mmCIF file of C-alpha atoms in Angstrom:
data_model
loop_
_atom_site.group_PDB
_atom_site.id
_atom_site.type_symbol
_atom_site.label_atom_id
_atom_site.label_comp_id
_atom_site.label_asym_id
_atom_site.label_seq_id
_atom_site.Cartn_x
_atom_site.Cartn_y
_atom_site.Cartn_z
ATOM 1 C CA MET A 1 5.499 14.364 5.608
ATOM 2 C CA PRO A 2 7.104 13.671 2.195
ATOM 3 C CA ALA A 3 8.135 10.156 1.301
ATOM 4 C CA ARG A 4 11.839 9.280 1.639
ATOM 5 C CA ARG A 5 12.116 8.813 -2.153
ATOM 6 C CA THR A 6 10.760 12.348 -2.778
ATOM 7 C CA VAL A 7 13.281 13.880 -0.360
ATOM 8 C CA LEU A 8 16.203 11.949 -1.880
ATOM 9 C CA ARG A 9 15.167 12.877 -5.423
ATOM 10 C CA GLY A 10 15.022 16.568 -4.448
ATOM 11 C CA ALA A 11 18.442 16.395 -2.767
ATOM 12 C CA ALA A 12 19.982 14.773 -5.838
ATOM 13 C CA LEU A 13 18.661 17.528 -8.130
ATOM 14 C CA ALA A 14 19.698 20.477 -5.951
ATOM 15 C CA PRO A 15 23.435 20.460 -6.844
ATOM 16 C CA VAL A 16 22.622 20.186 -10.559
ATOM 17 C CA ALA A 17 20.318 23.194 -10.386
ATOM 18 C CA GLY A 18 23.045 25.197 -8.655
ATOM 19 C CA ILE A 19 25.515 24.396 -11.432
ATOM 20 C CA ALA A 20 23.038 25.384 -14.128
ATOM 21 C CA LEU A 21 22.345 28.718 -12.446
ATOM 22 C CA SER A 22 26.016 29.528 -11.891
ATOM 23 C CA ALA A 23 26.870 28.872 -15.549
ATOM 24 C CA CYS A 24 25.421 32.242 -16.532
ATOM 25 C CA SER A 25 26.710 34.201 -13.565
ATOM 26 C CA GLY A 26 30.155 34.998 -14.962
ATOM 27 C CA GLY A 27 31.687 34.426 -11.540
ATOM 28 C CA GLY A 28 31.801 31.932 -8.751
ATOM 29 C CA GLY A 29 35.045 29.968 -8.879
ATOM 30 C CA GLY A 30 36.628 28.877 -12.158
ATOM 31 C CA THR A 31 38.072 31.387 -14.587
ATOM 32 C CA PRO A 32 37.538 35.044 -13.699
ATOM 33 C CA ALA A 33 35.299 37.119 -15.961
ATOM 34 C CA THR A 34 38.306 39.148 -17.080
ATOM 35 C CA PRO A 35 42.005 38.658 -16.463
ATOM 36 C CA THR A 36 43.052 39.976 -13.067
ATOM 37 C CA ALA A 37 46.696 40.191 -14.173
ATOM 38 C CA PRO A 38 48.421 40.195 -17.580
ATOM 39 C CA VAL A 39 47.920 36.851 -19.313
ATOM 40 C CA GLU A 40 49.797 35.452 -22.309
ATOM 41 C CA LEU A 41 47.212 34.337 -24.870
ATOM 42 C CA GLY A 42 49.093 33.031 -27.883
ATOM 43 C CA ALA A 43 51.300 33.885 -30.812
ATOM 44 C CA GLU A 44 50.888 37.316 -32.367
ATOM 45 C CA SER A 45 50.855 35.610 -35.779
ATOM 46 C CA GLU A 46 47.534 33.881 -34.916
ATOM 47 C CA ILE A 47 45.568 37.029 -35.732
ATOM 48 C CA ALA A 48 45.466 38.282 -39.321
ATOM 49 C CA LYS A 49 44.771 41.910 -40.201
ATOM 50 C CA GLY A 50 40.999 42.404 -40.124
ATOM 51 C CA GLY A 51 40.563 39.200 -38.095
ATOM 52 C CA ALA A 52 39.969 38.117 -34.518
ATOM 53 C CA GLN A 53 40.864 35.230 -32.225
ATOM 54 C CA LEU A 54 38.778 33.948 -29.317
ATOM 55 C CA TYR A 55 40.670 32.712 -26.254
ATOM 56 C CA ARG A 56 37.902 30.862 -24.407
ATOM 57 C CA GLU A 57 40.035 29.746 -21.455
ATOM 58 C CA ALA A 58 40.865 33.395 -20.634
ATOM 59 C CA ASN A 59 37.444 34.872 -21.579
ATOM 60 C CA VAL A 60 39.169 37.239 -24.021
ATOM 61 C CA VAL A 61 38.870 38.071 -27.710
ATOM 62 C CA VAL A 62 41.643 39.890 -29.564
ATOM 63 C CA SER A 63 41.217 41.567 -32.953
ATOM 64 C CA ARG A 64 43.718 43.151 -35.331
ATOM 65 C CA ALA A 65 42.785 46.230 -37.362
ATOM 66 C CA GLU A 66 43.944 46.675 -40.945
ATOM 67 C CA ASN A 67 46.696 49.000 -39.653
ATOM 68 C CA GLY A 68 48.014 46.155 -37.452
ATOM 69 C CA SER A 69 46.869 47.527 -34.086
ATOM 70 C CA LEU A 70 45.400 45.096 -31.542
ATOM 71 C CA LYS A 71 42.264 45.437 -29.399
ATOM 72 C CA ALA A 72 41.075 43.063 -26.681
ATOM 73 C CA PHE A 73 37.736 42.643 -24.945
ATOM 74 C CA SER A 74 36.304 40.471 -22.191
ATOM 75 C CA THR A 75 34.039 37.791 -23.644
ATOM 76 C CA ILE A 76 31.641 37.822 -20.724
ATOM 77 C CA CYS A 77 28.267 38.911 -22.109
ATOM 78 C CA THR A 78 27.051 42.182 -20.651
ATOM 79 C CA HIS A 79 23.445 40.949 -20.672
ATOM 80 C CA ALA A 80 23.505 38.007 -18.256
ATOM 81 C CA GLY A 81 27.181 37.310 -17.592
ATOM 82 C CA CYS A 82 27.488 34.220 -19.782
ATOM 83 C CA ALA A 83 30.865 33.291 -21.272
ATOM 84 C CA ILE A 84 30.748 33.836 -25.034
ATOM 85 C CA ASN A 85 32.093 30.757 -26.767
ATOM 86 C CA LYS A 86 31.483 31.381 -30.471
ATOM 87 C CA LEU A 87 33.259 33.649 -32.942
ATOM 88 C CA GLN A 88 32.080 33.851 -36.558
ATOM 89 C CA GLY A 89 34.448 36.073 -38.519
ATOM 90 C CA THR A 90 34.582 39.060 -36.168
ATOM 91 C CA THR A 91 31.142 38.531 -34.604
ATOM 92 C CA LEU A 92 30.921 37.090 -31.100
ATOM 93 C CA ILE A 93 27.724 35.163 -30.344
ATOM 94 C CA CYS A 94 26.537 34.529 -26.791
ATOM 95 C CA PRO A 95 25.149 31.001 -26.272
ATOM 96 C CA CYS A 96 22.684 32.017 -23.553
ATOM 97 C CA HIS A 97 20.354 34.547 -25.201
ATOM 98 C CA GLY A 98 21.837 35.256 -28.653
ATOM 99 C CA SER A 99 23.430 38.639 -28.040
ATOM 100 C CA GLU A 100 26.035 39.481 -30.673
ATOM 101 C CA PHE A 101 29.080 41.738 -30.380
ATOM 102 C CA ASP A 102 31.676 43.126 -32.791
ATOM 103 C CA ALA A 103 35.068 41.663 -31.789
ATOM 104 C CA ALA A 104 36.863 44.684 -33.267
ATOM 105 C CA THR A 105 34.950 47.336 -31.290
ATOM 106 C CA GLY A 106 33.125 45.488 -28.479
ATOM 107 C CA LYS A 107 29.867 47.113 -29.602
ATOM 108 C CA VAL A 108 26.528 45.308 -29.419
ATOM 109 C CA LEU A 109 25.313 44.094 -32.810
ATOM 110 C CA GLN A 110 22.204 42.247 -31.589
ATOM 111 C CA ALA A 111 20.153 42.486 -28.364
ATOM 112 C CA PRO A 112 19.235 41.536 -25.691
ATOM 113 C CA ALA A 113 22.595 42.968 -24.537
ATOM 114 C CA THR A 114 22.681 46.767 -24.586
ATOM 115 C CA ALA A 115 26.138 47.528 -23.127
ATOM 116 C CA PRO A 116 29.383 46.952 -25.048
ATOM 117 C CA LEU A 117 31.991 44.416 -23.956
ATOM 118 C CA LYS A 118 34.639 45.583 -21.474
ATOM 119 C CA GLU A 119 37.836 46.640 -23.260
ATOM 120 C CA LEU A 120 41.128 45.247 -21.939
ATOM 121 C CA SER A 121 44.699 46.378 -22.418
ATOM 122 C CA VAL A 122 46.623 44.317 -24.988
ATOM 123 C CA GLU A 123 50.103 44.320 -26.464
ATOM 124 C CA ALA A 124 52.523 42.118 -28.346
ATOM 125 C CA LYS A 125 55.597 41.126 -26.336
ATOM 126 C CA GLY A 126 58.254 38.950 -27.912
ATOM 127 C CA GLY A 127 55.854 37.626 -30.547
ATOM 128 C CA LYS A 128 53.178 36.755 -27.944
ATOM 129 C CA ILE A 129 49.864 38.496 -27.266
ATOM 130 C CA VAL A 130 49.463 39.650 -23.667
ATOM 131 C CA ALA A 131 46.152 41.019 -22.377
ATOM 132 C CA GLY A 132 45.220 42.274 -18.949
ATOM 133 C CA PRO A 133 43.012 44.435 -16.819
#
């Protein structure tokens, strides 16, 4: 029979392990992997032509082409479901395994991911960017 201290130590670590495992799942409570309804992200003026803006709280990235058109993608990595939290120029970098994606096209730039990011609908309404499923 295990000592009381061993049992208590194991019980204390169990919730922490569950949190660590759910961090890469892309689901389970918190913010959904992609918007489930249209969501207002920010001012249209935040995104320059040829640039991109990461909206971490909504798990969305929006880019603007040189012709002014907007594109939006989910920022949930297609490799292991981690939320991408880093944007360098127009390159998204996943913190879990280093996958990289082009924010303008959603295409994979660096493995281990092999599938592109999920494209979302996006439009400018009254000077605000609105993205949705």
